[in-house]
């Protein structure tokens, strides 16, 4: 552990000095002198964790068959790559996890000092910057080692041109290079400022940075990669939050705010435990292929060991909630430190096991010799001709979309329940609208219809129209922001920014003001029509699971922004006069109709590299199916557009009535008090202007409407 110095010990402000506004909080650091450390036993924790990770990694590599003797005559990268590749990957995973935890703890778990992080948060930011730099170095090193492993050439014999070509043109190299770049950005952000907003930005960016290799690694080549990749990414994100934040709390265990921060972490850890368990089960099911492989394969043995360790961690977490949190609130920190240290050592062992699993052959081969090319492209076999049964009865679940729908429904219902427990009402129509939107979203991204959206342009266009129009309209009608602002509780400590405070800051931020401008929202929505289908972008996105996720997210988010601007009732959007909103909606309708007509007149196949590769034999010719999709695009928007126009006119009439009532009340108050109201003063202004111009007929009074 590095020294934790008191901010008062700094002789003068320097770029590395803590925020001056945070000096008032210095007593919480309890730093008696420059040489003070968190404790003599604290330095043993990373050593014990490293030893446990290394030992488990070695044992699991041997047990899983990852260190099998090379077959004579086949390329062998040599002992350097064999041992260095999993070791550097383990080091990179550890650095990434702790970096995420330090940033999340500094930004969200610890109290701040105004707009700045606390002194302990400042120390965590500085350490996060150093760890992120090491993380970037590990990712760059992995590029060379991965090339060596794939080509079977020792790293010292690789030319720089070969390594650069791999990093720039191969998906695995691009992912590692992207991760290194993001880690460098995180390192810079952690060092350039002390604001909580900057720390939150760095934390989110660090979470993004841990995901790129998952989209190209072991899971990406597995069958049903929709489930394999999505579950792996969720698994990595939840584990990084869970483990990293615990390591950060152990670093600041002398802070006076540790008890409150640990309580907030406990709620986060519970959610992460559930996410890790569910995503791990889903990923193991894809890789194993059957439950019998749990005891019939070496890979299954390692999976059993990992879930056994996860069960132990769940019991440790329960002990944290039932014993150490009350002890912390009573001022006894020793139990928390001991239990957290033991938990981190167990986590380190699991990380070693996870790296070994990524290097071990799975029962379901990720690179089969006689692979079906359609399965390689789609992640599933070619579906049969569509029937009502196949559209609804052969689901294609994607854990990302399923998680969004499940968490969204649970959080909304929890908010409604909290309001009713407090004696407040919430319109049933809004709840029904929100749940219906999530249900339609889950159906069109997870049921059998999603399979046909990959192979038929017409099915893809129907999915696009539903996700960009029907789902956003229903979600906007649920008024989720209003519910969140009413249901979320303020933290007991005013120095802590809870979910409600972060939501308010996001609503009043410049990006929100920009995105809710009618012109910007309209441009984002129409770009999903013309930019996607009249370029080569569609084929590129369809070939990548990450691209497909981004495409679906754009459909929903751009539609939500547009309809939030047009008919939303939540706070945070721009207040735009209703005539302008009607005009924007008319432009959107015309753009939608023009897009459909332009698509129907197209005589060339859109995204031919994709649709020619996956075109089913039972389907209509490509251009005929494309014409059907164009007809769907042209005709589909009529009912949603008419519904939105009706809502806009209704809101316009209601707003006009409210304004007239306001003017009438102002006039009544003016008459009762003997003062002039705004309308009377305006009429007087017109009369004065008429007299001053010498034209007695130049201005006329505006009469009141009663």
PDB file of N, CA, C and O in Angstrom, residues 197-257:
ATOM      1  N   UNK A 197     -18.419  15.098 -10.497  1.00  0.00           N
ATOM      2  CA  UNK A 197     -18.884  14.809 -11.842  1.00  0.00           C
ATOM      3  C   UNK A 197     -17.799  14.180 -12.700  1.00  0.00           C
ATOM      4  O   UNK A 197     -18.054  13.241 -13.453  1.00  0.00           O
ATOM      5  N   UNK A 198     -16.570  14.684 -12.566  1.00  0.00           N
ATOM      6  CA  UNK A 198     -15.462  14.105 -13.318  1.00  0.00           C
ATOM      7  C   UNK A 198     -15.160  12.695 -12.838  1.00  0.00           C
ATOM      8  O   UNK A 198     -14.870  11.799 -13.642  1.00  0.00           O
ATOM      9  N   UNK A 199     -15.235  12.476 -11.524  1.00  0.00           N
ATOM     10  CA  UNK A 199     -15.018  11.130 -10.990  1.00  0.00           C
ATOM     11  C   UNK A 199     -16.090  10.170 -11.483  1.00  0.00           C
ATOM     12  O   UNK A 199     -15.797   9.010 -11.822  1.00  0.00           O
ATOM     13  N   UNK A 200     -17.341  10.630 -11.547  1.00  0.00           N
ATOM     14  CA  UNK A 200     -18.419   9.777 -12.059  1.00  0.00           C
ATOM     15  C   UNK A 200     -18.206   9.452 -13.535  1.00  0.00           C
ATOM     16  O   UNK A 200     -18.427   8.313 -13.971  1.00  0.00           O
ATOM     17  N   UNK A 201     -17.767  10.446 -14.311  1.00  0.00           N
ATOM     18  CA  UNK A 201     -17.481  10.199 -15.726  1.00  0.00           C
ATOM     19  C   UNK A 201     -16.376   9.168 -15.891  1.00  0.00           C
ATOM     20  O   UNK A 201     -16.466   8.261 -16.730  1.00  0.00           O
ATOM     21  N   UNK A 202     -15.313   9.306 -15.092  1.00  0.00           N
ATOM     22  CA  UNK A 202     -14.215   8.337 -15.157  1.00  0.00           C
ATOM     23  C   UNK A 202     -14.687   6.944 -14.753  1.00  0.00           C
ATOM     24  O   UNK A 202     -14.264   5.938 -15.338  1.00  0.00           O
ATOM     25  N   UNK A 203     -15.573   6.857 -13.758  1.00  0.00           N
ATOM     26  CA  UNK A 203     -16.080   5.555 -13.320  1.00  0.00           C
ATOM     27  C   UNK A 203     -16.889   4.880 -14.421  1.00  0.00           C
ATOM     28  O   UNK A 203     -16.735   3.679 -14.684  1.00  0.00           O
ATOM     29  N   UNK A 204     -17.769   5.635 -15.071  1.00  0.00           N
ATOM     30  CA  UNK A 204     -18.570   5.070 -16.160  1.00  0.00           C
ATOM     31  C   UNK A 204     -17.668   4.637 -17.311  1.00  0.00           C
ATOM     32  O   UNK A 204     -17.849   3.560 -17.900  1.00  0.00           O
ATOM     33  N   UNK A 205     -16.664   5.460 -17.632  1.00  0.00           N
ATOM     34  CA  UNK A 205     -15.755   5.112 -18.716  1.00  0.00           C
ATOM     35  C   UNK A 205     -14.941   3.861 -18.373  1.00  0.00           C
ATOM     36  O   UNK A 205     -14.667   3.026 -19.244  1.00  0.00           O
ATOM     37  N   UNK A 206     -14.562   3.723 -17.108  1.00  0.00           N
ATOM     38  CA  UNK A 206     -13.828   2.519 -16.693  1.00  0.00           C
ATOM     39  C   UNK A 206     -14.699   1.280 -16.819  1.00  0.00           C
ATOM     40  O   UNK A 206     -14.220   0.206 -17.217  1.00  0.00           O
ATOM     41  N   UNK A 207     -15.976   1.403 -16.495  1.00  0.00           N
ATOM     42  CA  UNK A 207     -16.882   0.263 -16.665  1.00  0.00           C
ATOM     43  C   UNK A 207     -17.021  -0.116 -18.138  1.00  0.00           C
ATOM     44  O   UNK A 207     -17.076  -1.299 -18.485  1.00  0.00           O
ATOM     45  N   UNK A 208     -17.077   0.886 -18.995  1.00  0.00           N
ATOM     46  CA  UNK A 208     -17.126   0.598 -20.429  1.00  0.00           C
ATOM     47  C   UNK A 208     -15.844  -0.088 -20.876  1.00  0.00           C
ATOM     48  O   UNK A 208     -15.862  -1.012 -21.701  1.00  0.00           O
ATOM     49  N   UNK A 209     -14.713   0.325 -20.318  1.00  0.00           N
ATOM     50  CA  UNK A 209     -13.414  -0.182 -20.762  1.00  0.00           C
ATOM     51  C   UNK A 209     -13.205  -1.654 -20.430  1.00  0.00           C
ATOM     52  O   UNK A 209     -12.369  -2.303 -21.064  1.00  0.00           O
ATOM     53  N   UNK A 210     -13.911  -2.199 -19.449  1.00  0.00           N
ATOM     54  CA  UNK A 210     -13.690  -3.610 -19.111  1.00  0.00           C
ATOM     55  C   UNK A 210     -14.404  -4.557 -20.075  1.00  0.00           C
ATOM     56  O   UNK A 210     -14.158  -5.760 -20.058  1.00  0.00           O
ATOM     57  N   UNK A 211     -15.269  -4.037 -20.948  1.00  0.00           N
ATOM     58  CA  UNK A 211     -16.128  -4.904 -21.750  1.00  0.00           C
ATOM     59  C   UNK A 211     -15.615  -5.288 -23.136  1.00  0.00           C
ATOM     60  O   UNK A 211     -16.006  -6.347 -23.643  1.00  0.00           O
ATOM     61  N   UNK A 212     -14.784  -4.490 -23.838  1.00  0.00           N
ATOM     62  CA  UNK A 212     -14.471  -4.842 -25.241  1.00  0.00           C
ATOM     63  C   UNK A 212     -13.959  -6.252 -25.469  1.00  0.00           C
ATOM     64  O   UNK A 212     -14.426  -6.920 -26.411  1.00  0.00           O
ATOM     65  N   UNK A 213     -13.009  -6.789 -24.669  1.00  0.00           N
ATOM     66  CA  UNK A 213     -12.543  -8.152 -24.967  1.00  0.00           C
ATOM     67  C   UNK A 213     -13.638  -9.207 -24.882  1.00  0.00           C
ATOM     68  O   UNK A 213     -13.540 -10.251 -25.544  1.00  0.00           O
ATOM     69  N   UNK A 214     -14.675  -8.957 -24.085  1.00  0.00           N
ATOM     70  CA  UNK A 214     -15.742  -9.955 -23.941  1.00  0.00           C
ATOM     71  C   UNK A 214     -16.515 -10.152 -25.236  1.00  0.00           C
ATOM     72  O   UNK A 214     -17.094 -11.219 -25.465  1.00  0.00           O
ATOM     73  N   UNK A 215     -16.542  -9.135 -26.107  1.00  0.00           N
ATOM     74  CA  UNK A 215     -17.290  -9.249 -27.355  1.00  0.00           C
ATOM     75  C   UNK A 215     -16.522 -10.018 -28.428  1.00  0.00           C
ATOM     76  O   UNK A 215     -17.077 -10.322 -29.481  1.00  0.00           O
ATOM     77  N   UNK A 216     -15.256 -10.315 -28.171  1.00  0.00           N
ATOM     78  CA  UNK A 216     -14.460 -11.018 -29.183  1.00  0.00           C
ATOM     79  C   UNK A 216     -13.769 -12.249 -28.629  1.00  0.00           C
ATOM     80  O   UNK A 216     -13.063 -12.932 -29.356  1.00  0.00           O
ATOM     81  N   UNK A 217     -13.950 -12.543 -27.364  1.00  0.00           N
ATOM     82  CA  UNK A 217     -13.205 -13.625 -26.745  1.00  0.00           C
ATOM     83  C   UNK A 217     -13.893 -14.970 -26.857  1.00  0.00           C
ATOM     84  O   UNK A 217     -14.578 -15.300 -27.820  1.00  0.00           O
ATOM     85  N   UNK A 218     -13.723 -15.751 -25.778  1.00  0.00           N
ATOM     86  CA  UNK A 218     -14.179 -17.138 -25.731  1.00  0.00           C
ATOM     87  C   UNK A 218     -15.672 -17.259 -26.022  1.00  0.00           C
ATOM     88  O   UNK A 218     -16.116 -18.155 -26.730  1.00  0.00           O
ATOM     89  N   UNK A 219     -16.460 -16.350 -25.454  1.00  0.00           N
ATOM     90  CA  UNK A 219     -17.913 -16.463 -25.596  1.00  0.00           C
ATOM     91  C   UNK A 219     -18.394 -16.097 -26.979  1.00  0.00           C
ATOM     92  O   UNK A 219     -19.416 -16.593 -27.447  1.00  0.00           O
ATOM     93  N   UNK A 220     -17.658 -15.219 -27.667  1.00  0.00           N
ATOM     94  CA  UNK A 220     -18.138 -14.759 -28.966  1.00  0.00           C
ATOM     95  C   UNK A 220     -18.178 -15.869 -29.988  1.00  0.00           C
ATOM     96  O   UNK A 220     -18.961 -15.834 -30.936  1.00  0.00           O
ATOM     97  N   UNK A 221     -17.347 -16.890 -29.818  1.00  0.00           N
ATOM     98  CA  UNK A 221     -17.344 -17.989 -30.763  1.00  0.00           C
ATOM     99  C   UNK A 221     -18.264 -19.113 -30.397  1.00  0.00           C
ATOM    100  O   UNK A 221     -18.384 -20.088 -31.123  1.00  0.00           O
ATOM    101  N   UNK A 222     -18.932 -19.032 -29.254  1.00  0.00           N
ATOM    102  CA  UNK A 222     -19.810 -20.103 -28.808  1.00  0.00           C
ATOM    103  C   UNK A 222     -21.139 -20.047 -29.540  1.00  0.00           C
ATOM    104  O   UNK A 222     -21.542 -19.019 -30.070  1.00  0.00           O
ATOM    105  N   UNK A 223     -21.841 -21.186 -29.578  1.00  0.00           N
ATOM    106  CA  UNK A 223     -23.180 -21.189 -30.119  1.00  0.00           C
ATOM    107  C   UNK A 223     -24.091 -20.349 -29.246  1.00  0.00           C
ATOM    108  O   UNK A 223     -23.872 -20.203 -28.050  1.00  0.00           O
ATOM    109  N   UNK A 224     -25.140 -19.788 -29.865  1.00  0.00           N
ATOM    110  CA  UNK A 224     -26.037 -18.888 -29.157  1.00  0.00           C
ATOM    111  C   UNK A 224     -25.234 -17.752 -28.522  1.00  0.00           C
ATOM    112  O   UNK A 224     -25.289 -17.532 -27.317  1.00  0.00           O
ATOM    113  N   UNK A 225     -24.465 -17.035 -29.360  1.00  0.00           N
ATOM    114  CA  UNK A 225     -23.611 -15.999 -28.783  1.00  0.00           C
ATOM    115  C   UNK A 225     -24.405 -14.816 -28.260  1.00  0.00           C
ATOM    116  O   UNK A 225     -23.864 -13.981 -27.553  1.00  0.00           O
ATOM    117  N   UNK A 226     -25.711 -14.702 -28.604  1.00  0.00           N
ATOM    118  CA  UNK A 226     -26.518 -13.651 -27.989  1.00  0.00           C
ATOM    119  C   UNK A 226     -26.519 -13.805 -26.475  1.00  0.00           C
ATOM    120  O   UNK A 226     -26.327 -12.835 -25.737  1.00  0.00           O
ATOM    121  N   UNK A 227     -26.738 -15.045 -26.008  1.00  0.00           N
ATOM    122  CA  UNK A 227     -26.722 -15.292 -24.569  1.00  0.00           C
ATOM    123  C   UNK A 227     -25.305 -15.337 -24.024  1.00  0.00           C
ATOM    124  O   UNK A 227     -25.021 -14.800 -22.949  1.00  0.00           O
ATOM    125  N   UNK A 228     -24.387 -15.962 -24.770  1.00  0.00           N
ATOM    126  CA  UNK A 228     -23.024 -16.138 -24.279  1.00  0.00           C
ATOM    127  C   UNK A 228     -22.324 -14.808 -24.064  1.00  0.00           C
ATOM    128  O   UNK A 228     -21.744 -14.540 -22.996  1.00  0.00           O
ATOM    129  N   UNK A 229     -22.374 -13.931 -25.068  1.00  0.00           N
ATOM    130  CA  UNK A 229     -21.666 -12.659 -24.971  1.00  0.00           C
ATOM    131  C   UNK A 229     -22.331 -11.744 -23.956  1.00  0.00           C
ATOM    132  O   UNK A 229     -21.669 -11.133 -23.110  1.00  0.00           O
ATOM    133  N   UNK A 230     -23.647 -11.617 -24.031  1.00  0.00           N
ATOM    134  CA  UNK A 230     -24.346 -10.711 -23.125  1.00  0.00           C
ATOM    135  C   UNK A 230     -24.169 -11.133 -21.670  1.00  0.00           C
ATOM    136  O   UNK A 230     -23.935 -10.294 -20.790  1.00  0.00           O
ATOM    137  N   UNK A 231     -24.259 -12.429 -21.407  1.00  0.00           N
ATOM    138  CA  UNK A 231     -24.095 -12.887 -20.029  1.00  0.00           C
ATOM    139  C   UNK A 231     -22.670 -12.661 -19.541  1.00  0.00           C
ATOM    140  O   UNK A 231     -22.455 -12.300 -18.376  1.00  0.00           O
ATOM    141  N   UNK A 232     -21.682 -12.845 -20.417  1.00  0.00           N
ATOM    142  CA  UNK A 232     -20.297 -12.622 -20.009  1.00  0.00           C
ATOM    143  C   UNK A 232     -20.046 -11.152 -19.688  1.00  0.00           C
ATOM    144  O   UNK A 232     -19.379 -10.830 -18.696  1.00  0.00           O
ATOM    145  N   UNK A 233     -20.567 -10.253 -20.511  1.00  0.00           N
ATOM    146  CA  UNK A 233     -20.369  -8.823 -20.259  1.00  0.00           C
ATOM    147  C   UNK A 233     -21.027  -8.417 -18.946  1.00  0.00           C
ATOM    148  O   UNK A 233     -20.432  -7.695 -18.126  1.00  0.00           O
ATOM    149  N   UNK A 234     -22.266  -8.855 -18.715  1.00  0.00           N
ATOM    150  CA  UNK A 234     -22.927  -8.551 -17.448  1.00  0.00           C
ATOM    151  C   UNK A 234     -22.163  -9.153 -16.277  1.00  0.00           C
ATOM    152  O   UNK A 234     -22.055  -8.543 -15.203  1.00  0.00           O
ATOM    153  N   UNK A 235     -21.631 -10.339 -16.457  1.00  0.00           N
ATOM    154  CA  UNK A 235     -20.844 -11.003 -15.417  1.00  0.00           C
ATOM    155  C   UNK A 235     -19.622 -10.170 -15.061  1.00  0.00           C
ATOM    156  O   UNK A 235     -19.314  -9.950 -13.876  1.00  0.00           O
ATOM    157  N   UNK A 236     -18.921  -9.680 -16.064  1.00  0.00           N
ATOM    158  CA  UNK A 236     -17.708  -8.893 -15.842  1.00  0.00           C
ATOM    159  C   UNK A 236     -18.039  -7.568 -15.154  1.00  0.00           C
ATOM    160  O   UNK A 236     -17.356  -7.148 -14.212  1.00  0.00           O
ATOM    161  N   UNK A 237     -19.080  -6.890 -15.627  1.00  0.00           N
ATOM    162  CA  UNK A 237     -19.444  -5.597 -15.035  1.00  0.00           C
ATOM    163  C   UNK A 237     -19.833  -5.743 -13.565  1.00  0.00           C
ATOM    164  O   UNK A 237     -19.386  -4.973 -12.703  1.00  0.00           O
ATOM    165  N   UNK A 238     -20.681  -6.730 -13.271  1.00  0.00           N
ATOM    166  CA  UNK A 238     -21.125  -6.920 -11.889  1.00  0.00           C
ATOM    167  C   UNK A 238     -19.958  -7.304 -10.987  1.00  0.00           C
ATOM    168  O   UNK A 238     -19.845  -6.821  -9.854  1.00  0.00           O
ATOM    169  N   UNK A 239     -19.062  -8.175 -11.472  1.00  0.00           N
ATOM    170  CA  UNK A 239     -17.915  -8.578 -10.659  1.00  0.00           C
ATOM    171  C   UNK A 239     -16.979  -7.414 -10.399  1.00  0.00           C
ATOM    172  O   UNK A 239     -16.438  -7.266  -9.292  1.00  0.00           O
ATOM    173  N   UNK A 240     -16.769  -6.561 -11.418  1.00  0.00           N
ATOM    174  CA  UNK A 240     -15.884  -5.407 -11.227  1.00  0.00           C
ATOM    175  C   UNK A 240     -16.428  -4.457 -10.166  1.00  0.00           C
ATOM    176  O   UNK A 240     -15.682  -3.951  -9.317  1.00  0.00           O
ATOM    177  N   UNK A 241     -17.730  -4.208 -10.203  1.00  0.00           N
ATOM    178  CA  UNK A 241     -18.329  -3.337  -9.191  1.00  0.00           C
ATOM    179  C   UNK A 241     -18.255  -3.966  -7.804  1.00  0.00           C
ATOM    180  O   UNK A 241     -17.922  -3.294  -6.811  1.00  0.00           O
ATOM    181  N   UNK A 242     -18.569  -5.218  -7.717  1.00  0.00           N
ATOM    182  CA  UNK A 242     -18.618  -5.926  -6.439  1.00  0.00           C
ATOM    183  C   UNK A 242     -17.240  -5.982  -5.784  1.00  0.00           C
ATOM    184  O   UNK A 242     -17.059  -5.570  -4.635  1.00  0.00           O
ATOM    185  N   UNK A 243     -16.258  -6.469  -6.524  1.00  0.00           N
ATOM    186  CA  UNK A 243     -14.932  -6.674  -5.954  1.00  0.00           C
ATOM    187  C   UNK A 243     -14.191  -5.354  -5.800  1.00  0.00           C
ATOM    188  O   UNK A 243     -13.561  -5.080  -4.772  1.00  0.00           O
ATOM    189  N   UNK A 244     -14.246  -4.516  -6.836  1.00  0.00           N
ATOM    190  CA  UNK A 244     -13.490  -3.271  -6.794  1.00  0.00           C
ATOM    191  C   UNK A 244     -13.924  -2.340  -5.689  1.00  0.00           C
ATOM    192  O   UNK A 244     -13.086  -1.725  -5.003  1.00  0.00           O
ATOM    193  N   UNK A 245     -15.229  -2.210  -5.490  1.00  0.00           N
ATOM    194  CA  UNK A 245     -15.704  -1.320  -4.426  1.00  0.00           C
ATOM    195  C   UNK A 245     -15.324  -1.845  -3.046  1.00  0.00           C
ATOM    196  O   UNK A 245     -15.032  -1.065  -2.131  1.00  0.00           O
ATOM    197  N   UNK A 246     -15.307  -3.172  -2.867  1.00  0.00           N
ATOM    198  CA  UNK A 246     -14.883  -3.733  -1.582  1.00  0.00           C
ATOM    199  C   UNK A 246     -13.412  -3.414  -1.324  1.00  0.00           C
ATOM    200  O   UNK A 246     -13.027  -3.060  -0.195  1.00  0.00           O
ATOM    201  N   UNK A 247     -12.562  -3.531  -2.357  1.00  0.00           N
ATOM    202  CA  UNK A 247     -11.151  -3.182  -2.193  1.00  0.00           C
ATOM    203  C   UNK A 247     -10.995  -1.711  -1.837  1.00  0.00           C
ATOM    204  O   UNK A 247     -10.150  -1.345  -0.998  1.00  0.00           O
ATOM    205  N   UNK A 248     -11.793  -0.849  -2.449  1.00  0.00           N
ATOM    206  CA  UNK A 248     -11.714   0.582  -2.141  1.00  0.00           C
ATOM    207  C   UNK A 248     -12.122   0.863  -0.700  1.00  0.00           C
ATOM    208  O   UNK A 248     -11.500   1.680  -0.017  1.00  0.00           O
ATOM    209  N   UNK A 249     -13.175   0.208  -0.225  1.00  0.00           N
ATOM    210  CA  UNK A 249     -13.599   0.416   1.162  1.00  0.00           C
ATOM    211  C   UNK A 249     -12.527  -0.046   2.139  1.00  0.00           C
ATOM    212  O   UNK A 249     -12.327   0.569   3.195  1.00  0.00           O
ATOM    213  N   UNK A 250     -11.844  -1.117   1.802  1.00  0.00           N
ATOM    214  CA  UNK A 250     -10.775  -1.579   2.682  1.00  0.00           C
ATOM    215  C   UNK A 250      -9.636  -0.564   2.737  1.00  0.00           C
ATOM    216  O   UNK A 250      -8.980  -0.408   3.769  1.00  0.00           O
ATOM    217  N   UNK A 251      -9.413   0.148   1.641  1.00  0.00           N
ATOM    218  CA  UNK A 251      -8.370   1.176   1.628  1.00  0.00           C
ATOM    219  C   UNK A 251      -8.723   2.379   2.487  1.00  0.00           C
ATOM    220  O   UNK A 251      -7.830   3.067   2.981  1.00  0.00           O
ATOM    221  N   UNK A 252     -10.016   2.675   2.642  1.00  0.00           N
ATOM    222  CA  UNK A 252     -10.428   3.861   3.406  1.00  0.00           C
ATOM    223  C   UNK A 252     -11.126   3.451   4.697  1.00  0.00           C
ATOM    224  O   UNK A 252     -12.009   4.149   5.178  1.00  0.00           O
ATOM    225  N   UNK A 253     -10.707   2.342   5.254  1.00  0.00           N
ATOM    226  CA  UNK A 253     -11.424   1.839   6.417  1.00  0.00           C
ATOM    227  C   UNK A 253     -11.238   2.697   7.661  1.00  0.00           C
ATOM    228  O   UNK A 253     -11.922   2.487   8.658  1.00  0.00           O
ATOM    229  N   UNK A 254     -10.315   3.659   7.645  1.00  0.00           N
ATOM    230  CA  UNK A 254     -10.161   4.562   8.788  1.00  0.00           C
ATOM    231  C   UNK A 254     -11.043   5.804   8.674  1.00  0.00           C
ATOM    232  O   UNK A 254     -11.027   6.644   9.559  1.00  0.00           O
ATOM    233  N   UNK A 255     -11.784   5.907   7.586  1.00  0.00           N
ATOM    234  CA  UNK A 255     -12.649   7.070   7.404  1.00  0.00           C
ATOM    235  C   UNK A 255     -13.829   7.030   8.373  1.00  0.00           C
ATOM    236  O   UNK A 255     -14.368   5.961   8.682  1.00  0.00           O
ATOM    237  N   UNK A 256     -14.245   8.198   8.829  1.00  0.00           N
ATOM    238  CA  UNK A 256     -15.404   8.277   9.722  1.00  0.00           C
ATOM    239  C   UNK A 256     -16.697   7.907   8.999  1.00  0.00           C
ATOM    240  O   UNK A 256     -17.672   7.523   9.636  1.00  0.00           O
ATOM    241  N   UNK A 257     -16.700   8.063   7.686  1.00  0.00           N
ATOM    242  CA  UNK A 257     -17.906   7.761   6.913  1.00  0.00           C
ATOM    243  C   UNK A 257     -17.942   6.315   6.432  1.00  0.00           C
ATOM    244  O   UNK A 257     -18.762   5.961   5.579  1.00  0.00           O
TER     245      UNK A 257
END
